[in-house]
Amino acid sequence: SALDRLNVIIECKENFSVYDKLIESISANPAIIEYCKTKLSISVTPLLMALIEQGNADGSLQCEYPEETTLFILQGIEGAMPKIADLSDAERKRKMEAHKDIIFRVLGAKA
């Protein structure tokens, strides 16, 4: 379903923030980190927008502004969790669950 796919994208987007711990040379270069984040957002934007539109069509979402909401969600994740890799597992899980809840509310997701 659109909601299941959306959940996967959100988790990938949030989990991708830990990539700076994977490769030492990347974590030492803020320009490379920013470049990777930008490329990821560019690639995810059309997919996320399509899923929101699919959810609107199948009735699982009620989002009046798919394009604007897509950008809001992606930028919100970037700004809200810049150092997720530095959090404990419990705190990271709590923050991710809170962000998913907020995103689904913004999208008018039906339970």
PDB file of C-alpha atoms in Angstrom:
ATOM      1  CA  SER A   1       0.000   0.000   0.000  1.00  0.00           C
ATOM      2  CA  ALA A   2       1.020   3.640  -0.299  1.00  0.00           C
ATOM      3  CA  LEU A   3       1.338   3.877   3.495  1.00  0.00           C
ATOM      4  CA  ASP A   4       3.626   0.835   3.693  1.00  0.00           C
ATOM      5  CA  ARG A   5       5.858   2.188   0.947  1.00  0.00           C
ATOM      6  CA  LEU A   6       5.896   5.603   2.562  1.00  0.00           C
ATOM      7  CA  ASN A   7       6.961   4.059   5.853  1.00  0.00           C
ATOM      8  CA  VAL A   8       9.906   2.361   4.120  1.00  0.00           C
ATOM      9  CA  ILE A   9      11.015   5.647   2.520  1.00  0.00           C
ATOM     10  CA  ILE A  10      10.832   7.502   5.821  1.00  0.00           C
ATOM     11  CA  GLU A  11      12.862   4.836   7.581  1.00  0.00           C
ATOM     12  CA  CYS A  12      15.470   4.813   4.807  1.00  0.00           C
ATOM     13  CA  LYS A  13      15.704   8.595   4.843  1.00  0.00           C
ATOM     14  CA  GLU A  14      16.145   8.694   8.618  1.00  0.00           C
ATOM     15  CA  ASN A  15      18.531   5.754   8.711  1.00  0.00           C
ATOM     16  CA  PHE A  16      20.605   7.240   5.895  1.00  0.00           C
ATOM     17  CA  SER A  17      21.688   9.940   8.334  1.00  0.00           C
ATOM     18  CA  VAL A  18      24.073   7.422   9.877  1.00  0.00           C
ATOM     19  CA  TYR A  19      26.089   7.151   6.656  1.00  0.00           C
ATOM     20  CA  ASP A  20      28.571   9.665   8.019  1.00  0.00           C
ATOM     21  CA  LYS A  21      29.757   6.934  10.409  1.00  0.00           C
ATOM     22  CA  LEU A  22      30.294   4.426   7.587  1.00  0.00           C
ATOM     23  CA  ILE A  23      33.127   6.045   5.689  1.00  0.00           C
ATOM     24  CA  GLU A  24      35.697   8.054   7.601  1.00  0.00           C
ATOM     25  CA  SER A  25      36.585  10.317   4.672  1.00  0.00           C
ATOM     26  CA  ILE A  26      32.942  11.330   4.195  1.00  0.00           C
ATOM     27  CA  SER A  27      32.374  12.160   7.847  1.00  0.00           C
ATOM     28  CA  ALA A  28      35.365  14.506   7.787  1.00  0.00           C
ATOM     29  CA  ASN A  29      34.080  16.517   4.812  1.00  0.00           C
ATOM     30  CA  PRO A  30      30.855  18.522   5.326  1.00  0.00           C
ATOM     31  CA  ALA A  31      30.694  19.374   1.604  1.00  0.00           C
ATOM     32  CA  ILE A  32      30.530  15.698   0.663  1.00  0.00           C
ATOM     33  CA  ILE A  33      27.906  15.039   3.331  1.00  0.00           C
ATOM     34  CA  GLU A  34      25.793  17.919   2.012  1.00  0.00           C
ATOM     35  CA  TYR A  35      26.228  16.708  -1.563  1.00  0.00           C
ATOM     36  CA  CYS A  36      25.059  13.193  -0.600  1.00  0.00           C
ATOM     37  CA  LYS A  37      22.032  14.577   1.265  1.00  0.00           C
ATOM     38  CA  THR A  38      21.098  16.727  -1.719  1.00  0.00           C
ATOM     39  CA  LYS A  39      21.404  13.822  -4.155  1.00  0.00           C
ATOM     40  CA  LEU A  40      19.318  11.624  -1.875  1.00  0.00           C
ATOM     41  CA  SER A  41      16.590  14.260  -1.595  1.00  0.00           C
ATOM     42  CA  ILE A  42      16.543  14.746  -5.360  1.00  0.00           C
ATOM     43  CA  SER A  43      16.118  11.024  -5.942  1.00  0.00           C
ATOM     44  CA  VAL A  44      13.503  10.518  -3.220  1.00  0.00           C
ATOM     45  CA  THR A  45      11.335  13.586  -3.985  1.00  0.00           C
ATOM     46  CA  PRO A  46       9.490  12.232  -7.061  1.00  0.00           C
ATOM     47  CA  LEU A  47       8.973   8.852  -5.414  1.00  0.00           C
ATOM     48  CA  LEU A  48       7.567  10.361  -2.236  1.00  0.00           C
ATOM     49  CA  MET A  49       5.294  12.704  -4.195  1.00  0.00           C
ATOM     50  CA  ALA A  50       4.001   9.784  -6.276  1.00  0.00           C
ATOM     51  CA  LEU A  51       3.252   7.813  -3.116  1.00  0.00           C
ATOM     52  CA  ILE A  52       1.359  10.742  -1.615  1.00  0.00           C
ATOM     53  CA  GLU A  53      -0.678  11.063  -4.794  1.00  0.00           C
ATOM     54  CA  GLN A  54      -1.309   7.296  -4.784  1.00  0.00           C
ATOM     55  CA  GLY A  55      -2.435   7.511  -1.161  1.00  0.00           C
ATOM     56  CA  ASN A  56      -4.765  10.382  -2.039  1.00  0.00           C
ATOM     57  CA  ALA A  57      -6.213   8.316  -4.890  1.00  0.00           C
ATOM     58  CA  ASP A  58      -6.732   5.156  -2.824  1.00  0.00           C
ATOM     59  CA  GLY A  59      -8.106   7.124   0.133  1.00  0.00           C
ATOM     60  CA  SER A  60      -5.404   6.168   2.627  1.00  0.00           C
ATOM     61  CA  LEU A  61      -4.104   9.769   2.685  1.00  0.00           C
ATOM     62  CA  GLN A  62      -5.738  13.169   2.632  1.00  0.00           C
ATOM     63  CA  CYS A  63      -3.016  15.561   1.515  1.00  0.00           C
ATOM     64  CA  GLU A  64      -4.133  18.741  -0.201  1.00  0.00           C
ATOM     65  CA  TYR A  65      -0.619  19.866  -1.213  1.00  0.00           C
ATOM     66  CA  PRO A  66       1.465  16.826  -2.283  1.00  0.00           C
ATOM     67  CA  GLU A  67       4.409  18.752  -3.755  1.00  0.00           C
ATOM     68  CA  GLU A  68       4.773  21.178  -0.874  1.00  0.00           C
ATOM     69  CA  THR A  69       4.231  18.451   1.701  1.00  0.00           C
ATOM     70  CA  THR A  70       6.902  16.285   0.065  1.00  0.00           C
ATOM     71  CA  LEU A  71       9.476  19.047   0.347  1.00  0.00           C
ATOM     72  CA  PHE A  72       8.376  19.865   3.892  1.00  0.00           C
ATOM     73  CA  ILE A  73       8.769  16.238   4.993  1.00  0.00           C
ATOM     74  CA  LEU A  74      12.190  15.766   3.416  1.00  0.00           C
ATOM     75  CA  GLN A  75      13.556  19.062   4.706  1.00  0.00           C
ATOM     76  CA  GLY A  76      12.052  18.410   8.121  1.00  0.00           C
ATOM     77  CA  ILE A  77      13.815  15.087   8.438  1.00  0.00           C
ATOM     78  CA  GLU A  78      17.106  16.683   7.391  1.00  0.00           C
ATOM     79  CA  GLY A  79      16.767  19.493   9.914  1.00  0.00           C
ATOM     80  CA  ALA A  80      15.341  17.517  12.800  1.00  0.00           C
ATOM     81  CA  MET A  81      17.903  14.747  12.968  1.00  0.00           C
ATOM     82  CA  PRO A  82      21.287  15.989  11.810  1.00  0.00           C
ATOM     83  CA  LYS A  83      23.197  13.905  14.350  1.00  0.00           C
ATOM     84  CA  ILE A  84      21.037  10.792  14.665  1.00  0.00           C
ATOM     85  CA  ALA A  85      24.169   8.639  14.644  1.00  0.00           C
ATOM     86  CA  ASP A  86      25.221  10.203  17.952  1.00  0.00           C
ATOM     87  CA  LEU A  87      22.011   9.187  19.747  1.00  0.00           C
ATOM     88  CA  SER A  88      21.486   6.074  21.810  1.00  0.00           C
ATOM     89  CA  ASP A  89      19.456   3.318  20.165  1.00  0.00           C
ATOM     90  CA  ALA A  90      16.478   4.027  22.424  1.00  0.00           C
ATOM     91  CA  GLU A  91      16.511   7.776  21.735  1.00  0.00           C
ATOM     92  CA  ARG A  92      16.961   7.224  17.990  1.00  0.00           C
ATOM     93  CA  LYS A  93      14.010   4.837  17.945  1.00  0.00           C
ATOM     94  CA  ARG A  94      11.842   7.266  19.932  1.00  0.00           C
ATOM     95  CA  LYS A  95      12.689  10.160  17.612  1.00  0.00           C
ATOM     96  CA  MET A  96      12.046   8.093  14.495  1.00  0.00           C
ATOM     97  CA  GLU A  97       8.658   6.978  15.805  1.00  0.00           C
ATOM     98  CA  ALA A  98       7.758  10.569  16.691  1.00  0.00           C
ATOM     99  CA  HIS A  99       8.753  11.776  13.225  1.00  0.00           C
ATOM    100  CA  LYS A 100       6.727   9.048  11.528  1.00  0.00           C
ATOM    101  CA  ASP A 101       3.713   9.976  13.644  1.00  0.00           C
ATOM    102  CA  ILE A 102       4.090  13.656  12.737  1.00  0.00           C
ATOM    103  CA  ILE A 103       4.517  12.874   9.034  1.00  0.00           C
ATOM    104  CA  PHE A 104       1.485  10.595   8.918  1.00  0.00           C
ATOM    105  CA  ARG A 105      -0.608  13.235  10.688  1.00  0.00           C
ATOM    106  CA  VAL A 106       0.485  15.895   8.183  1.00  0.00           C
ATOM    107  CA  LEU A 107      -0.483  13.549   5.372  1.00  0.00           C
ATOM    108  CA  GLY A 108      -3.887  12.824   6.877  1.00  0.00           C
ATOM    109  CA  ALA A 109      -3.126   9.110   7.047  1.00  0.00           C
ATOM    110  CA  LYS A 110      -5.998   6.916   8.053  1.00  0.00           C
ATOM    111  CA  ALA A 111      -5.331   4.367  10.761  1.00  0.00           C
TER     112      ALA A 111
END
